Coordinates of C-alpha atoms in Angstrom, one line a residue:
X1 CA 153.8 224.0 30.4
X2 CA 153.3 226.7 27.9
X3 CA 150.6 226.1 25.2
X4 CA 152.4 224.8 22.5
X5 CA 154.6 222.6 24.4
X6 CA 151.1 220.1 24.7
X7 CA 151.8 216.6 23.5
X8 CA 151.9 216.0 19.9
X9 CA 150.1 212.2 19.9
X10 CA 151.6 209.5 17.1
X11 CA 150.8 206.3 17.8
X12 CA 149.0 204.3 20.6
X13 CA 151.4 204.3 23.1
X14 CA 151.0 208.2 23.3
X15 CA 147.2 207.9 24.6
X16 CA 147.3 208.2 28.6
X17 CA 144.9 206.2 30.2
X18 CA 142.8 209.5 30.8
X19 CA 141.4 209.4 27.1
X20 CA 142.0 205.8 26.0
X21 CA 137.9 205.3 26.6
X22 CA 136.5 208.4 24.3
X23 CA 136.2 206.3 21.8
X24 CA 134.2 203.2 23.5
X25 CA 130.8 204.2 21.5
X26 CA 132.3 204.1 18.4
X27 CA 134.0 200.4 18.7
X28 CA 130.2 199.8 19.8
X29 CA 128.4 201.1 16.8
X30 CA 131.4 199.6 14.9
X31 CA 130.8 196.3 16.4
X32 CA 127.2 196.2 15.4
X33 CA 126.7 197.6 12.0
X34 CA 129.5 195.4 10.8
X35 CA 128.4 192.4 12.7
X36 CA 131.9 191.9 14.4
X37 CA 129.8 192.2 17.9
X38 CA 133.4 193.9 19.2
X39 CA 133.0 195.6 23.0
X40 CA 135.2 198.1 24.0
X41 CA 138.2 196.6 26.0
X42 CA 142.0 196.3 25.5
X43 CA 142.3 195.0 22.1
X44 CA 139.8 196.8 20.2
X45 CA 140.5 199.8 21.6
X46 CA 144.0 199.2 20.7
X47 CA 143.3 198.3 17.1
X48 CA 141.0 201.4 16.7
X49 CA 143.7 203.5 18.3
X50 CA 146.4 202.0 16.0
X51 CA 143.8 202.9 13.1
X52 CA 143.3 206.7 14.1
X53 CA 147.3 206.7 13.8
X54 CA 147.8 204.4 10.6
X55 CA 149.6 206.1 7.7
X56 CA 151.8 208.3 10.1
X57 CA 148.6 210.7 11.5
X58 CA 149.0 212.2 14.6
X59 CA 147.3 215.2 16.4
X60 CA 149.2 218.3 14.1
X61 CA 147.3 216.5 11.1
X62 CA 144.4 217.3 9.5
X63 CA 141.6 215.3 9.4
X64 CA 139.5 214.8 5.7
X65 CA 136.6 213.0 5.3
X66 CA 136.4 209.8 4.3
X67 CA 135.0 209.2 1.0
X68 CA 131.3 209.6 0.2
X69 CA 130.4 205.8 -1.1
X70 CA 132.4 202.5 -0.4
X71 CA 135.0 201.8 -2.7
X72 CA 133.3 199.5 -5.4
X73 CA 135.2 195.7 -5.8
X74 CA 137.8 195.2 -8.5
X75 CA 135.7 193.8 -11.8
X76 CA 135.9 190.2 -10.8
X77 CA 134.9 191.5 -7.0
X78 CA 131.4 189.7 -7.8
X79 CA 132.4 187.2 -10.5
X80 CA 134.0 183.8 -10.5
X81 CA 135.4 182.4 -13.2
X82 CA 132.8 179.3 -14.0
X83 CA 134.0 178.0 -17.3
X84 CA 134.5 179.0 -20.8
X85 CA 132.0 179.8 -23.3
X86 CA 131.2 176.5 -26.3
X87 CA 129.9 179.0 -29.0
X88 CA 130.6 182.8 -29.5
X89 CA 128.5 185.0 -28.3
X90 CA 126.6 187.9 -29.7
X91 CA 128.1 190.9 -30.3
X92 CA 127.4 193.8 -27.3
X93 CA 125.6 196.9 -28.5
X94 CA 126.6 200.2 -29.0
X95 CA 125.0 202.6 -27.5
X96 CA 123.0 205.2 -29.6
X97 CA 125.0 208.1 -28.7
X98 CA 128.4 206.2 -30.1
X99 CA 127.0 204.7 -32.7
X100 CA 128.1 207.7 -35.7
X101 CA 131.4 207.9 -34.1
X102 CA 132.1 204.2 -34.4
X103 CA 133.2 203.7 -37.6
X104 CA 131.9 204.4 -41.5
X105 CA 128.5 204.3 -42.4
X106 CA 127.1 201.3 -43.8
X107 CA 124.2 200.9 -46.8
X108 CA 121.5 200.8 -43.7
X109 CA 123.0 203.6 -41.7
X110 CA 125.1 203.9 -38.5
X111 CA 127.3 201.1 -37.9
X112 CA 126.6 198.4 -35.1
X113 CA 128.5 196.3 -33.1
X114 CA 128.2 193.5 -35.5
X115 CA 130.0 195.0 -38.2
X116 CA 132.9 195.2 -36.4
X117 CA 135.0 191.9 -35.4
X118 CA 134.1 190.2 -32.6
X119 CA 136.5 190.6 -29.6
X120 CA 138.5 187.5 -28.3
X121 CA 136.9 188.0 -24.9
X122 CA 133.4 187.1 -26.4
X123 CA 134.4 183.8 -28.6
X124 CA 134.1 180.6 -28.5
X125 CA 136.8 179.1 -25.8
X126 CA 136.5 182.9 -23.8
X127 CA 136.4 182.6 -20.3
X128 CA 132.9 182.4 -18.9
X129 CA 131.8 184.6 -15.6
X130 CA 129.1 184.3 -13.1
X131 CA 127.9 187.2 -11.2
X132 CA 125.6 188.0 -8.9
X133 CA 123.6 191.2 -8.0
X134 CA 120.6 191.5 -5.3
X135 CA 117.1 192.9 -5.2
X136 CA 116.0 192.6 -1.7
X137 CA 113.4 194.7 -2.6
X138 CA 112.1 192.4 -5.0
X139 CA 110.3 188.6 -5.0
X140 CA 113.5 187.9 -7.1
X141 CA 115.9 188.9 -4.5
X142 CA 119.1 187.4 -6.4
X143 CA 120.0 187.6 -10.0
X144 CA 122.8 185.9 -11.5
X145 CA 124.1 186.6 -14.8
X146 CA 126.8 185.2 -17.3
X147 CA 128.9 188.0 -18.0
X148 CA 132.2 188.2 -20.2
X149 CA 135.7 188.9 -18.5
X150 CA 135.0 192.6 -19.6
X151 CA 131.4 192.5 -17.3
X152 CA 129.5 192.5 -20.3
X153 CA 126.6 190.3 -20.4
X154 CA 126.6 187.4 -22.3
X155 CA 123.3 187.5 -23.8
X156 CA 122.7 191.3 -23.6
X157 CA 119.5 191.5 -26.0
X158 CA 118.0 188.7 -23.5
X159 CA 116.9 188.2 -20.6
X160 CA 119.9 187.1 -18.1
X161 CA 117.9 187.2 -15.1
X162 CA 117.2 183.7 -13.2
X163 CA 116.0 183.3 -9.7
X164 CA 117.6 180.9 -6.8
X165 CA 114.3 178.5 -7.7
X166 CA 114.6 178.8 -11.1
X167 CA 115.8 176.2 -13.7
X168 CA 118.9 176.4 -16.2
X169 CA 118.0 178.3 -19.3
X170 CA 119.8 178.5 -22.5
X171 CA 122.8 180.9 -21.7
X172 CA 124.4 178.0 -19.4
X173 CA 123.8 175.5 -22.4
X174 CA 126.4 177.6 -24.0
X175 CA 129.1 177.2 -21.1
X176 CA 131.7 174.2 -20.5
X177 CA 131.9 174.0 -16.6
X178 CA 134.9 173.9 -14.7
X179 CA 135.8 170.8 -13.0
X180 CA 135.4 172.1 -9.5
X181 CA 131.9 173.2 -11.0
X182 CA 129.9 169.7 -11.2
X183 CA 126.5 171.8 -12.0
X184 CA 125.2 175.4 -12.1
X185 CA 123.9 174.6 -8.7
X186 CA 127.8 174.7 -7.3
X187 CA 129.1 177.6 -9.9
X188 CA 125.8 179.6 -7.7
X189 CA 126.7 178.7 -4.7
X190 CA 130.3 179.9 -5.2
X191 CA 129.3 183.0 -6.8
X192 CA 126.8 183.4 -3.9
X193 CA 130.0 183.3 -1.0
X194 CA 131.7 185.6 -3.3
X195 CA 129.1 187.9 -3.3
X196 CA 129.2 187.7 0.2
X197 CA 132.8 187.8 0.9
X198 CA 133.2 190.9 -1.5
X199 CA 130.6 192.8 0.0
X200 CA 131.7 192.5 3.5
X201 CA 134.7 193.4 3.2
X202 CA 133.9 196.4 0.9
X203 CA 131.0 197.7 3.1
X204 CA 133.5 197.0 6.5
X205 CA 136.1 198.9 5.2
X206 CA 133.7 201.9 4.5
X207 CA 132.3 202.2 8.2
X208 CA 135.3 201.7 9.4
X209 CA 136.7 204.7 7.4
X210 CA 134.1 206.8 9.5
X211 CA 134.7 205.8 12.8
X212 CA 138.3 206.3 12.2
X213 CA 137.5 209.5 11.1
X214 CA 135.1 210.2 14.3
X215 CA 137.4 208.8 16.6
X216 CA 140.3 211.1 15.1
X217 CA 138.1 214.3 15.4
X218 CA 137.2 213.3 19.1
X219 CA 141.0 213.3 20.0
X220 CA 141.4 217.0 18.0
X221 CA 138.6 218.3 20.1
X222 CA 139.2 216.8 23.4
X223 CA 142.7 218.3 23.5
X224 CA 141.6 221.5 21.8
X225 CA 138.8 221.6 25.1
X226 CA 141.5 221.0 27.5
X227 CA 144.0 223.4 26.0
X228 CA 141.8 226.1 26.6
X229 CA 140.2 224.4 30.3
X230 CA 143.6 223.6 31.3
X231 CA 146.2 226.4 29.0
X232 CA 149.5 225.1 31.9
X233 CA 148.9 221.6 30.6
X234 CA 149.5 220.4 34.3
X235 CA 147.5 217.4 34.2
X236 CA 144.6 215.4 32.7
X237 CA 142.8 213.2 35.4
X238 CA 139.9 212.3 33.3
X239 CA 138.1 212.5 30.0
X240 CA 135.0 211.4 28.8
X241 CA 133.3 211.4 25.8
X242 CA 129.1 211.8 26.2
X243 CA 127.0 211.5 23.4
X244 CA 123.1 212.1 23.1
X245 CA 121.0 210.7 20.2
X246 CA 122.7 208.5 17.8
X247 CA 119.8 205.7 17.5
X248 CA 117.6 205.4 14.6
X249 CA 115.1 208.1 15.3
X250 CA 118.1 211.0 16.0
X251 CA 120.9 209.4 14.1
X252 CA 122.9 212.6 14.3
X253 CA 125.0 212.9 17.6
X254 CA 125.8 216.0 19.9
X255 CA 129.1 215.1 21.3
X256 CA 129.7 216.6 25.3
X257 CA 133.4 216.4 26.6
X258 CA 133.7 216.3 29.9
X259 CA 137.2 216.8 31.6
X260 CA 138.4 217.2 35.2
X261 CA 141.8 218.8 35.1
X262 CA 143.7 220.0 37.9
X263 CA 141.8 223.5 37.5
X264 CA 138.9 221.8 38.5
X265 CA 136.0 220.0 36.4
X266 CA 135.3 220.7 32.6
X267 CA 132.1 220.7 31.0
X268 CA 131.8 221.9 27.8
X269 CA 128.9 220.8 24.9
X270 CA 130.5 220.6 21.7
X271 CA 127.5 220.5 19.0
X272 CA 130.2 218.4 16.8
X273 CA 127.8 215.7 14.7
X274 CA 128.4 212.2 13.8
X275 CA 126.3 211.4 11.4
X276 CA 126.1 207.5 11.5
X277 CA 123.1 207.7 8.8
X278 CA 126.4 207.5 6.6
X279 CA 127.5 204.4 7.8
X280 CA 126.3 201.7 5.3
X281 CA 124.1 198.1 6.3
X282 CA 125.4 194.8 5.1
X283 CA 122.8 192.8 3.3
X284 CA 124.0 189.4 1.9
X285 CA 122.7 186.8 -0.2
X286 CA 122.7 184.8 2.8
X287 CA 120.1 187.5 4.5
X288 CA 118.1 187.5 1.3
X289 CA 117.7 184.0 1.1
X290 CA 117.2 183.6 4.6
X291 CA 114.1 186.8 4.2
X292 CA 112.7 185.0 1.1
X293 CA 112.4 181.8 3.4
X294 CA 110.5 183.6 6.2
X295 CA 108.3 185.5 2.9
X296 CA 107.5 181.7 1.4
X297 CA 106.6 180.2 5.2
X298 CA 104.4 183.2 6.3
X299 CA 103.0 183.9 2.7
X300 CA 101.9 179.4 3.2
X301 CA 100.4 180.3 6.9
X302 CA 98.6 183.5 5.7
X303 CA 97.1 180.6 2.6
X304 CA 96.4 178.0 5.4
X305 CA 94.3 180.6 7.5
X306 CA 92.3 182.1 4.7
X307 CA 91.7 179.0 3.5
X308 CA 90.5 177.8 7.0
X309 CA 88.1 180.9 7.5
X310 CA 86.8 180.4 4.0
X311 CA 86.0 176.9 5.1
X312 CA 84.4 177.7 8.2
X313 CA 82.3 180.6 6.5
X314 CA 80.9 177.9 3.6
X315 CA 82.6 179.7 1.0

């Protein structure tokens, strides 16, 4: 079979059973960094096939990279709509570097924000939002502010922050729950699973964008191997996919395709990288809450033993 007479693969049902595996690592690494636990067998390595040829691809396409960052949630992604707000709320700031273009001057300079009218979406009766946003990093580890249907925050000149231990402050004085809302407590938790539903699905989507992508290029240069191992296109008896590296100390991968045709065996290193150091971790507020516990009992231990070797040393 002349050259350019090789297969053009569309969908699926074009992979023969020689090169349905080459993608096995990939549903692996898939599995774990989005905590789906998926193994390579018949369904997932039919869903990841039918992924590689979503949106009409096929092997005479090209192959872009996915996108540098996931793509962020609609504005209410990480809100939930908790109530309305009793009083208005302060006007939001403008920043300094709008603040001459704003509007005319006033007696005291630049106009602000409160000399303009107050927009419906911050007055009395205006739909009241609860977001959250983490800080692993941090003792606080989740912060939960009242924000405005536009995302701005309710009280922006104070302090919104309030930790999962803290008590209700001021800025939820000023908010009528919902009904399905009893207390703050349930509004949190709610705002908490969205958190968590949001950023699954965001972060999923994103690593799964790159093993597509991977998965895609490994097809492209397992048949562009072959084409020139095997230029007749007589037969493919086997195709494997080797990788080396890929853990956390060599995150970058050196791809190997290894091929017996009916030439003979095929072994060519192709220093083609996958770069999983892209793919992104999911942290939830269920994991932070779940860290701060293990913080709280260890930092009580660490108390109880110095406090022990104090008392045995007669301090």
């Amino acid at each position: 079979m002349p050259t350019n007479q090789w297969p053009v693969f569309r969908s699926y049902s074009d992979i023969p059973e020689s090169i349905l595996r080459i993608n096995d690592t990939l549903i692996t690494r898939l599995g774990r960094t989005n905590r789906s636990d998926d193994r390579p067998d018949g369904p997932s390595r039919r869903v990841l096939w039918m992924h590689v040829f979503a949106q009409g691809w096929n092997t005479t396409s090209t192959n872009p990279l996915p996108q540098a960052n996931p793509t962020p949630p609609p504005p209410d992604g990480y809100a939930v709509h908790i109530g309305t707000f009793i009083n208005d709320l302060p006007p939001v700031p403008i920043p300094a570097h709008l603040q001459i273009t704003t509007g005319f001057w006033g007696p005291s300079g630049p106009p602000t924000q409160s000399l303009l009218p107050l927009p419906p979406h911050r007055k009395q009766g205006a739909p009241a939002y609860l977001r959250v946003s983490l800080n692993p990093s941090t003792n606080i580890g989740i912060t939960f502010e009242i924000v405005d249907t536009k995302g701005d925050l309710a009280y922006p000149r104070a302090d919104p922050t309030t930790t999962v231990l803290s008590s209700m402050s001021h800025i939820y004085d000023n908010i009528l729950l919902d009904s399905k809302y009893p207390t703050i407590r349930d509004a949190r938790s709610a705002a908490m699973l969205r958190y968590d539903s949001a950023t699954i699905n965001t972060v999923s989507l994103y690593n799964r964008d790159w093993v597509i992508y991977w998965a895609r290029n490994r097809l492209l240069k397992a048949m562009e191997i072959l084409r020139m191992a095997d230029p007749s296109g007589s037969g493919w008896e086997m195709i494997e996919w080797v990788t080396a590296g890929g853990e956390s100390s060599h995150p970058r991968v050196t791809a190997e395709v290894r091929g017996i045709v009916a030439g003979g065996p095929v072994n060519v290193v192709e220093h083609d990288e996958e770069d999983y150091r892209v793919l992104r971790t999911i942290t939830t507020c269920a994991d932070v809450i779940r860290e701060l516990g293990r913080i709280e009992v260890l930092e009580e231990r660490i108390g109880l033993e110095i406090r022990s070797v104090l008392d045995n040393s007669g301090l």
